[in-house]
Each structure stands twice: as C-alpha cells, then as structure tokens.
Short mmCIF file of C-alpha atoms in Angstrom, two decimals:
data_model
loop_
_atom_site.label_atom_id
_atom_site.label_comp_id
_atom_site.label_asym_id
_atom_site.label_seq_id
_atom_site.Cartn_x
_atom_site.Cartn_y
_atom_site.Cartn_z
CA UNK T 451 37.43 -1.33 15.86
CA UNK T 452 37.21 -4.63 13.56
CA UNK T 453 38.01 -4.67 10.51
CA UNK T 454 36.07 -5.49 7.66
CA UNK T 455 36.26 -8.57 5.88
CA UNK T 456 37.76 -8.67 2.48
CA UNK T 457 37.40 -11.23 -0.42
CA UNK T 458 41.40 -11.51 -0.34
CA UNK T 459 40.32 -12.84 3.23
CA UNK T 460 38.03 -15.36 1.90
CA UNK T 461 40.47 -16.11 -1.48
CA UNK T 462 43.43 -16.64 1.45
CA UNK T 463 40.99 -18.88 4.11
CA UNK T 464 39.60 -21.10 1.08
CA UNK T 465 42.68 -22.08 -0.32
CA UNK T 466 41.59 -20.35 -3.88
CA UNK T 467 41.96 -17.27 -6.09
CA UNK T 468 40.29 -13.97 -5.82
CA UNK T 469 38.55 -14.47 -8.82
CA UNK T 470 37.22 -18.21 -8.01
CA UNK T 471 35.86 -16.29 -4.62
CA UNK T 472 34.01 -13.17 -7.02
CA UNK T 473 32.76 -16.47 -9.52
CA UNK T 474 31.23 -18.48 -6.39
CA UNK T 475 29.57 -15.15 -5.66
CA UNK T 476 28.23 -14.18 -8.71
CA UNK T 477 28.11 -17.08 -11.04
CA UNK T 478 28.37 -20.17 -8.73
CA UNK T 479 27.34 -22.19 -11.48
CA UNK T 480 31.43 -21.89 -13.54
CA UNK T 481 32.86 -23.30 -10.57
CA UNK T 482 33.03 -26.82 -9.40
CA UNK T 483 31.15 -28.12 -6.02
CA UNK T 484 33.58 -29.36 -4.14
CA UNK T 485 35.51 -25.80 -4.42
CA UNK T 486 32.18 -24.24 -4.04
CA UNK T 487 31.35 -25.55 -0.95
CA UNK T 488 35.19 -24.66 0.80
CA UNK T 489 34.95 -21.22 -0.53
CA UNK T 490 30.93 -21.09 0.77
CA UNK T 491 31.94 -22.26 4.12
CA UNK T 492 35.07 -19.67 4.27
CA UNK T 493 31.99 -16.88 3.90
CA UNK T 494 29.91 -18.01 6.63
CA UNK T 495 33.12 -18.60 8.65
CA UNK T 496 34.42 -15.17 8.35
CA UNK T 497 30.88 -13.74 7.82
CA UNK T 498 31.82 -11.78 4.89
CA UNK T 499 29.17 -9.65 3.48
CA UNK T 500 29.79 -8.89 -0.72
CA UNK T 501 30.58 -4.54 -0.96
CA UNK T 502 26.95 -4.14 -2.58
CA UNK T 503 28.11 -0.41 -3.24
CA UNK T 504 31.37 -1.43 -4.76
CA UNK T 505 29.87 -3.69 -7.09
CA UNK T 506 27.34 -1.44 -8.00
CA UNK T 507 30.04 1.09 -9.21
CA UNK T 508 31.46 -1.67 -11.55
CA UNK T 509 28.20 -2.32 -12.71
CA UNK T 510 27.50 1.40 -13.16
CA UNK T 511 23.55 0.38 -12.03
CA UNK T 512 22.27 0.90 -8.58
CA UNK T 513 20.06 -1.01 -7.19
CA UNK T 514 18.39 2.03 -4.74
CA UNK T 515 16.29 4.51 -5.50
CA UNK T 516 15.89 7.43 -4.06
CA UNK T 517 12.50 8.69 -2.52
CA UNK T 518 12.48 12.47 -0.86
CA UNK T 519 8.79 13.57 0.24
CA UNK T 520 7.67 16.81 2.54
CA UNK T 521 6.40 15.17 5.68
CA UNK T 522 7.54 11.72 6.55
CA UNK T 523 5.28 12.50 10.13
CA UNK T 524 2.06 12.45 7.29
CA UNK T 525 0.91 8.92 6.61
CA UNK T 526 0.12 10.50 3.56
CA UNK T 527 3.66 9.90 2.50
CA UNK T 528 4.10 6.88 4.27
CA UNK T 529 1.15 5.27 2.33
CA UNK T 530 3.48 6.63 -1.31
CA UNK T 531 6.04 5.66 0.44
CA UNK T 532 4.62 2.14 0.87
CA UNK T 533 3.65 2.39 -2.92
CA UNK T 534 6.55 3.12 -4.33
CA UNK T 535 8.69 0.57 -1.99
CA UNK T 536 6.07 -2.44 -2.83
CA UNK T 537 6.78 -1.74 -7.10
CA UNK T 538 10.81 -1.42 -6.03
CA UNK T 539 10.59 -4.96 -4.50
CA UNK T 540 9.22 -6.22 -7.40
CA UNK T 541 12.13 -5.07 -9.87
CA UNK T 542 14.56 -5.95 -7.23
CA UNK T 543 15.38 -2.83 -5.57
CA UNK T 544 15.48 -0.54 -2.31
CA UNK T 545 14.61 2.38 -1.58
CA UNK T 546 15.99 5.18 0.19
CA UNK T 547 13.71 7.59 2.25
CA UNK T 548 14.63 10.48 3.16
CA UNK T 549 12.58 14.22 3.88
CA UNK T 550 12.43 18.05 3.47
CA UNK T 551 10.29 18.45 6.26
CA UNK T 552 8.69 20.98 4.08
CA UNK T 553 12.46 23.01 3.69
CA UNK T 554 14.23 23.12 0.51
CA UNK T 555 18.00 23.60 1.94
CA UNK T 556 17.52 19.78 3.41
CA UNK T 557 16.14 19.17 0.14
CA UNK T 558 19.38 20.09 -1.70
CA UNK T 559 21.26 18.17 1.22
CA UNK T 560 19.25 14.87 0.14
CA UNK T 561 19.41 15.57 -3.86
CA UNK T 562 23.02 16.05 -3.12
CA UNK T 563 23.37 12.73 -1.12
CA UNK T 564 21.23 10.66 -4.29
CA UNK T 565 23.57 12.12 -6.46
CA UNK T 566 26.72 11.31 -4.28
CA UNK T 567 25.32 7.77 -3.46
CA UNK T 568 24.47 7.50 -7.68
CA UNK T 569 21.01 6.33 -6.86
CA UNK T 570 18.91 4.62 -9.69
CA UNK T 571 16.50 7.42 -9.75
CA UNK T 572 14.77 9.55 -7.49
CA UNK T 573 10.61 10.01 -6.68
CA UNK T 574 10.69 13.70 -5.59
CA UNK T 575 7.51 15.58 -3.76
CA UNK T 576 9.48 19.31 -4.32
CA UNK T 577 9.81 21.64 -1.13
CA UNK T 578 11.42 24.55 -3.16
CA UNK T 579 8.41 26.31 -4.85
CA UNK T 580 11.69 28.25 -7.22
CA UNK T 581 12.79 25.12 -9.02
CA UNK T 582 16.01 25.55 -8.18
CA UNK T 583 17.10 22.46 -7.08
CA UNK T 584 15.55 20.75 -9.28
CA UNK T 585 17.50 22.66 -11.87
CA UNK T 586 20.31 22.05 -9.92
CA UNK T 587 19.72 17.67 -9.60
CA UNK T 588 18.96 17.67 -13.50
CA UNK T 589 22.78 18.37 -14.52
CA UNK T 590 23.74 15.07 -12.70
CA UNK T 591 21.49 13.45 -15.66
CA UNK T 592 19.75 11.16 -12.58
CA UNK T 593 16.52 10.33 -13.83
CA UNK T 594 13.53 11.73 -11.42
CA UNK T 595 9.64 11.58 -11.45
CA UNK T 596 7.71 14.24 -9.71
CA UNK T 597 5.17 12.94 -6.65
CA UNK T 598 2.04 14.83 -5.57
CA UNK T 599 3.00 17.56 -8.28
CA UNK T 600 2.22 18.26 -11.68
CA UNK T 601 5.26 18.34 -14.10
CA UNK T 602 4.72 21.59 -15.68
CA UNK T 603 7.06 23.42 -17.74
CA UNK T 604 9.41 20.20 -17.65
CA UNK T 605 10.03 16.92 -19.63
CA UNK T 606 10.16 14.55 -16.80
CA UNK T 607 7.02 12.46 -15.49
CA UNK T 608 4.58 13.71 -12.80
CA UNK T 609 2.13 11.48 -10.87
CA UNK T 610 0.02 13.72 -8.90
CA UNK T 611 -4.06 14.06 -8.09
CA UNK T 612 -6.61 16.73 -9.69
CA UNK T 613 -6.48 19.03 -6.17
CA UNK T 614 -8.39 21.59 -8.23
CA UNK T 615 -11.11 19.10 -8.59
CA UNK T 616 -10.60 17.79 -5.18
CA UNK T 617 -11.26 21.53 -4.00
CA UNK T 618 -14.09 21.60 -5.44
CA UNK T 619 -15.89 18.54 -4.46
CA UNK T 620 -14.93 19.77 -0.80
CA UNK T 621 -16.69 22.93 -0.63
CA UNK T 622 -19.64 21.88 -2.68
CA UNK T 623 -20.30 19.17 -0.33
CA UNK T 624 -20.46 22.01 2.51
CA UNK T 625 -22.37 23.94 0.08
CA UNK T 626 -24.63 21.36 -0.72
CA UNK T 627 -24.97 21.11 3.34
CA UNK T 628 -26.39 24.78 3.81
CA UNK T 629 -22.80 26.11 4.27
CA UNK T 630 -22.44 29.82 2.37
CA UNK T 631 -19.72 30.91 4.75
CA UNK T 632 -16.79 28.65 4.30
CA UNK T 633 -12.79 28.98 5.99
CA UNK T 634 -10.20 27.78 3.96
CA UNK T 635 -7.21 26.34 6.71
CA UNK T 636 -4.56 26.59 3.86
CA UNK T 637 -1.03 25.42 4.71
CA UNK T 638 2.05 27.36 3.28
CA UNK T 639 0.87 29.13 -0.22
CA UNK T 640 3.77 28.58 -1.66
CA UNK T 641 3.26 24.58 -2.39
CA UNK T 642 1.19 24.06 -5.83
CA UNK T 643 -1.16 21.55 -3.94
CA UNK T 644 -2.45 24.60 -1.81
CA UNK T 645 -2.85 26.99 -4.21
CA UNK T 646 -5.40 23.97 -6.18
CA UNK T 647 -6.86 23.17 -3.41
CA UNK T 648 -8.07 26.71 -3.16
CA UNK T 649 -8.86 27.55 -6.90
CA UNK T 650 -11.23 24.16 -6.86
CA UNK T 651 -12.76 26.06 -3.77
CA UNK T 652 -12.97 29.05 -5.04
CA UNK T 653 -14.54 27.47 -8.75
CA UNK T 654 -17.11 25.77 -6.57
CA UNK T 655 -18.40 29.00 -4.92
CA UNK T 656 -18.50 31.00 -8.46
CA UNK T 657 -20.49 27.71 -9.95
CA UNK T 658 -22.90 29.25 -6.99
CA UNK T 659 -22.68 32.66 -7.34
CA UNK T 660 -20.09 33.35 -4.65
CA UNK T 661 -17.58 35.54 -4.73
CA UNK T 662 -14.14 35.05 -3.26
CA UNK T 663 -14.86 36.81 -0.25
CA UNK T 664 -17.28 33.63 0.92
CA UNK T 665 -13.91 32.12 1.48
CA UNK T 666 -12.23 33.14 4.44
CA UNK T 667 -8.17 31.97 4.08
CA UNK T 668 -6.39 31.35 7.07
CA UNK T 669 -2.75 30.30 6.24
CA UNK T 670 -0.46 28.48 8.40
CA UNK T 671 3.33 27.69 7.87
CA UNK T 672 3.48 23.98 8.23
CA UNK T 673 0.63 21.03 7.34
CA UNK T 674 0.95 19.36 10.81
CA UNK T 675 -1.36 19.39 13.76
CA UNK T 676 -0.12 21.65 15.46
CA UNK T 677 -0.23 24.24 12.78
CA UNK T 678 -4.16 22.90 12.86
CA UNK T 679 -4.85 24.07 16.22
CA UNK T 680 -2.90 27.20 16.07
CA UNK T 681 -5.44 28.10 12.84
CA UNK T 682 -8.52 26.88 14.85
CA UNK T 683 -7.51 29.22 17.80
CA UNK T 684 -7.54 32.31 15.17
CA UNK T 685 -11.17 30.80 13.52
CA UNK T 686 -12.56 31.01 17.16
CA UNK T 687 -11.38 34.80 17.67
CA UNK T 688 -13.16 35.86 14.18
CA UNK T 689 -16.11 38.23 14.58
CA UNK T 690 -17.88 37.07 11.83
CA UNK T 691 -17.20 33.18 12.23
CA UNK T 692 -17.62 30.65 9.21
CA UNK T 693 -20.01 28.13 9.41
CA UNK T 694 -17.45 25.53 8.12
CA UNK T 695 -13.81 25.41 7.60
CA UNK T 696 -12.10 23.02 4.67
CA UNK T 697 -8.35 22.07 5.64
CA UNK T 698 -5.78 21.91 3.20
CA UNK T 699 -4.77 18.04 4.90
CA UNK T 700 -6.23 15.78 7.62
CA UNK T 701 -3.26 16.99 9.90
CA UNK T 702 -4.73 20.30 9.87
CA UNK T 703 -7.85 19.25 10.07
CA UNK T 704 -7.53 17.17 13.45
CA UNK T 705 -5.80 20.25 14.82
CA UNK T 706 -8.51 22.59 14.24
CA UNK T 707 -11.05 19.60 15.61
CA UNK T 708 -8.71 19.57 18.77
CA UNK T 709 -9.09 23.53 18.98
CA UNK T 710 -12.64 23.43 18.74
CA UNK T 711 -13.22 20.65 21.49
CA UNK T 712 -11.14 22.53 24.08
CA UNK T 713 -13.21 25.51 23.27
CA UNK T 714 -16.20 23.84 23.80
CA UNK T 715 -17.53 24.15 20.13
CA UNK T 716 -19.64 21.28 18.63
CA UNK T 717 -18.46 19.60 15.74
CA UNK T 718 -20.59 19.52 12.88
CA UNK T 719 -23.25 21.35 14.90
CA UNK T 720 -21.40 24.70 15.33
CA UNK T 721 -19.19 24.28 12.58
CA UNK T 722 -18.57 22.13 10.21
CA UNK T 723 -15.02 20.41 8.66
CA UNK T 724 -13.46 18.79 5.97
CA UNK T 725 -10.14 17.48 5.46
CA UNK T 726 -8.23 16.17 2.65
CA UNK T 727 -5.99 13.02 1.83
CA UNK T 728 -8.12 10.60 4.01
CA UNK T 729 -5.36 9.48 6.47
CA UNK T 730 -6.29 6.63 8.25
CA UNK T 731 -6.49 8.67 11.39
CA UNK T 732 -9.40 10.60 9.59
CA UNK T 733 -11.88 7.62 10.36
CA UNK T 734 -10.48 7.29 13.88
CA UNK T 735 -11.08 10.68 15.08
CA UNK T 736 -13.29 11.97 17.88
CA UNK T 737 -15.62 13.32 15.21
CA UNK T 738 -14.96 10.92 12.51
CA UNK T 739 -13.70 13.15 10.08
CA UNK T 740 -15.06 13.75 6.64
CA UNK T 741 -12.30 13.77 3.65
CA UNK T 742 -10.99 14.11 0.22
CA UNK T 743 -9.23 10.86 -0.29
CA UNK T 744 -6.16 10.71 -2.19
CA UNK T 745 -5.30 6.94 -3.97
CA UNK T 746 -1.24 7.55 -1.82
CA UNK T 747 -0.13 4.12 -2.12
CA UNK T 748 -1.40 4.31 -6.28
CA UNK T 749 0.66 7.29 -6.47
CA UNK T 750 3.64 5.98 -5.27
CA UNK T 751 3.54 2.68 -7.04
CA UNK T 752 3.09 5.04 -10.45
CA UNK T 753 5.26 6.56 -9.66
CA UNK T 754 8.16 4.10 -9.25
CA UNK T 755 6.70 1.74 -12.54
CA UNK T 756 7.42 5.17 -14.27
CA UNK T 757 10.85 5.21 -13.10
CA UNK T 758 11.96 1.97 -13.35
CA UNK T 759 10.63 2.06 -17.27
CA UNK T 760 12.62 5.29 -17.77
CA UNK T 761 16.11 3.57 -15.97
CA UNK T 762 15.56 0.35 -18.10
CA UNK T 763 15.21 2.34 -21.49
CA UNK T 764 18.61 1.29 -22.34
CA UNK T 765 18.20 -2.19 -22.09
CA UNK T 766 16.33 -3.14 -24.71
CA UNK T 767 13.25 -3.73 -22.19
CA UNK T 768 10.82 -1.11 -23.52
CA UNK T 769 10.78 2.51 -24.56
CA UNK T 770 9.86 5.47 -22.54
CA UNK T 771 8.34 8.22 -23.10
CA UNK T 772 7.42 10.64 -20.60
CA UNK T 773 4.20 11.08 -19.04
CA UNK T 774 1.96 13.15 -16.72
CA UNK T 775 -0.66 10.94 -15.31
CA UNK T 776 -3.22 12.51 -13.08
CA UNK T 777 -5.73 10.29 -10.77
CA UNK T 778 -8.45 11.38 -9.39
CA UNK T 779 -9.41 12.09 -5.78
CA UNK T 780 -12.50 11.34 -3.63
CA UNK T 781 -15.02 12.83 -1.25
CA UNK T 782 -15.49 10.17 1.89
CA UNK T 783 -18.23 12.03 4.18
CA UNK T 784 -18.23 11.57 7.62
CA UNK T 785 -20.06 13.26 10.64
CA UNK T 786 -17.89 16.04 10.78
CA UNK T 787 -19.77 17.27 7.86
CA UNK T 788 -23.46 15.74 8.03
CA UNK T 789 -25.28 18.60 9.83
CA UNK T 790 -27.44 20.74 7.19
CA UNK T 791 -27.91 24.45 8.41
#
C-alpha cells in the first residue's frame, strides 16, 4: 500500500520549511512568488492533498455537518436532504448523510460516529420514539436541530410541518367527496408524525359528526411500498370495506394502489386514496395520485440556516435563540381522489 503524502514531503521536495509549506497553504499571500510557485509545483508533483480532518482539530471547527433522517429510500428525505445540503454550500460546508432506516440502535451508531468525527452540528429526523439517544448525543454539547419533528419538551430548534392539520385537510377532502367510511394506512405508531396524521383525521370526522370508529386503522411496521401493499392486501380481505383509505406517506400509498390493481379494484371508482408528502413519484403514478404536500427541500434548508446561526453564536456573527418553526402543508388533488360517491 502507498503511503500518504506528508507536508515534511513537500517542505523536503521544495527546498523550504514546514512552516513556509503550511503558509503557501493557508496564507499564500506572507510568502514570496518565486518560493510560492516551487513549493506549489512540489504539491501537484507529489499530489499532496492538505489533512482537512487534522486541520479541523487545530481549528476546533468542522466544516461537516451531520444529517441522520429515517428513510434515505423516501425522496422525501432526499428532497431535505437536498435542502439542507444547498444552505451548507452556501456557508462553506458538507454534509454527511447517513440513516436509521427507521431503527434507533443504527441511530445511536450514527450519533456516535458525529460525535466521534466532531461534526459541526447535526439535522436529526429521531427513530427512537424514548428520547434516549437524544439524551444520550446532548452530553457531547454538539449542537442539533430536530427535522420533521416538533421540539417538545426540549430547548433545541425543530423545523417540522402541522401533520395534525395536514390530517385533516386529507380526510375532509374524502369527506367532502361523499366518503363517510375512511381507512387510515398508518405506518409504525410509535413516530409523532403518525400519531398527527391521525388526530387531524380523526378532528376532521368529529367537525362532521363522526366518531372514531369511521376510521378504520390499519398499521404497518415500515413507511415503504412494500409495507403499502401488504396493508392493501388486508383492506381487500375486510368485510365491511372503506370507501377510501388515507396513507400515512406516498410510499404507502403506491403500495396499496399496486394491491388494488392486481386485485382488479378501480382506483378512485371502488375506492378512493390519498397520500401524503407529495413525492415526485405521486404525479407519475398509474392513478396519478392525490397528496398532502410537504415544502421537504424548505425544511431542510431551515433547518440547516438554524444550525449554522446556532454554531456561529460565538463569533460575534449574530445571536441565537432557539426556535420551533412550523410550515404548513398542502392538499394537491389528483384522480385518485376525484370520484364523488
């Protein structure tokens, strides 16, 4: 195996000092051309590449920052992703993606590695409905903003959307189409986005003088596709079959659509759906799909502004304070939805 090149190398192969090499690096301007140039041209001979993590130490200031999110296979959370990594650029940094998929002992792997790699700060979606390793991350003192999830109970910054309101614009839309018997596909209960997602359905049938029971929950353990068609196999085998089912994502959504067409049901004829997050596959599917939009790419870019303000406290830039901003979602109807009964 090669070994790495060293600035002793470069010092050694340019004729100069170790510390004329680290000034031509970082403050070219102290040192004179003609030296400039030999020591430049001793770089690109030996293709030395400056020890950005070793530097970083001395500096005590990273320049990544961490992002961990629940489904990297959602283009949900690629479009915070994209978000957050477009406002990084801007200040100068990178970031580091890294997920759960939806379990919280990777999630205490990848808060581990942030805190071992001394990240800048981290954007965290949270997989572990205890807290616990949250509790855990907070004694490194690594600044952290929440993503897709209120900050309650805590002092740091949230970004996340009203999914109680978004609930509720979902199921009075099927209301407002005839619907009165309504299946709620609901992903794992124990994320907070479900669990809103289902009291904004749930507020929407009282404002019409439903009862819980109009809402028929079918759970599932993951928010992928698959986990879509598994929950579309078990709406087919109910007696008493809703007349429209609200998914707690598009993922589940085009799963249950997928179940439905191999069973020969019509979509929105026999039953209606909506999804939630408007994925960009929502507009491509079979049956274009009708959705609760989410502003992802907003989110994320919040999201990292509210870090980077929080990091740069110290330098005389501008003060934090912390802060819980909540945007607000979107109904985009579609023909999976149009058909009154």
């Amino acid at each position: 195996m090669a070994q790495s090149v060293g600035i002793k190398d470069v010092a050694r192969v340019a004729g100069v000092s170790v510390g004329t090499v680290s000034n031509v690096i970082n403050r070219p301007d102290t040192v004179a051309s003609e030296t400039r140039a030999r020591v430049l041209s001793a770089i690109d001979r030996l293709g030395y590449v400056r020890s950005e993590s070793a530097r970083q130490l001395r500096a005590g200031r990273s320049r990544i920052m961490g992002l961990l999110v629940l489904d990297m296979g959602n283009p949900f959370f690629v479009d915070v992703a994209r978000g957050a990594e477009r406002a990084a650029r801007e200040a100068g940094l990178g970031v580091m993606v890294c997920n759960s998929a939806q379990n919280a002992a990777e999630e205490a792997d990848y808060l581990g590695l942030f805190a071992e790699q001394r990240v800048r700060g981290v954007l965290l979606t949270p997989a572990d409905a205890t807290g616990r390793n949250i509790d855990a991350f907070r004694r490194h003192g690594i600044p952290f903003v929440l993503v897709d999830r209120v900050a309650e109970g805590t002092a740091e910054c949230s970004v996340s959307v009203d999914d109680v309101t978004g609930g509720a614009l979902a199921v009075r839309h099927l209301m407002d189409a005839g619907h009165r018997s309504i299946a709620y596909v609901s992903g794992p209960p124990g994320l907070n986005q479900v669990r809103d997602r289902r009291t904004g359905a749930l507020n929407a049938l009282a404002e019409a003088g439903l009862g819980p029971e109009a809402l028929r929950e079918l759970p599932t353990e993951r928010l992928d596709v698959a986990a879509g068609r598994d929950a579309g196999a078990r709406l087919l085998g109910l007696a008493d079959r809703p007349t429209a089912v609200f998914c707690a994502n598009d993922l589940l959504a085009l799963g249950v659509l997928q179940a439905l067409y191999a069973a020969g049901v019509t979509v929105p004829d026999d039953l209606a759906i909506v999804g939630y997050d408007d994925i960009e596959f929502a507009a491509a599917a079979a049956v274009p799909l009708t959705s609760v939009r989410q502003p992802a790419v907003t989110m994320g870019a919040l999201a990292a502004e509210l870090l980077l303000e929080e990091t740069e406290q110290g330098e005389g830039t501008r003060t934090h304070e912390h802060r819980r901003v909540v945007l607000q979602p979107e109904l985009v109807v579609r023909r999976s939805s149009l058909v009154a009964r």
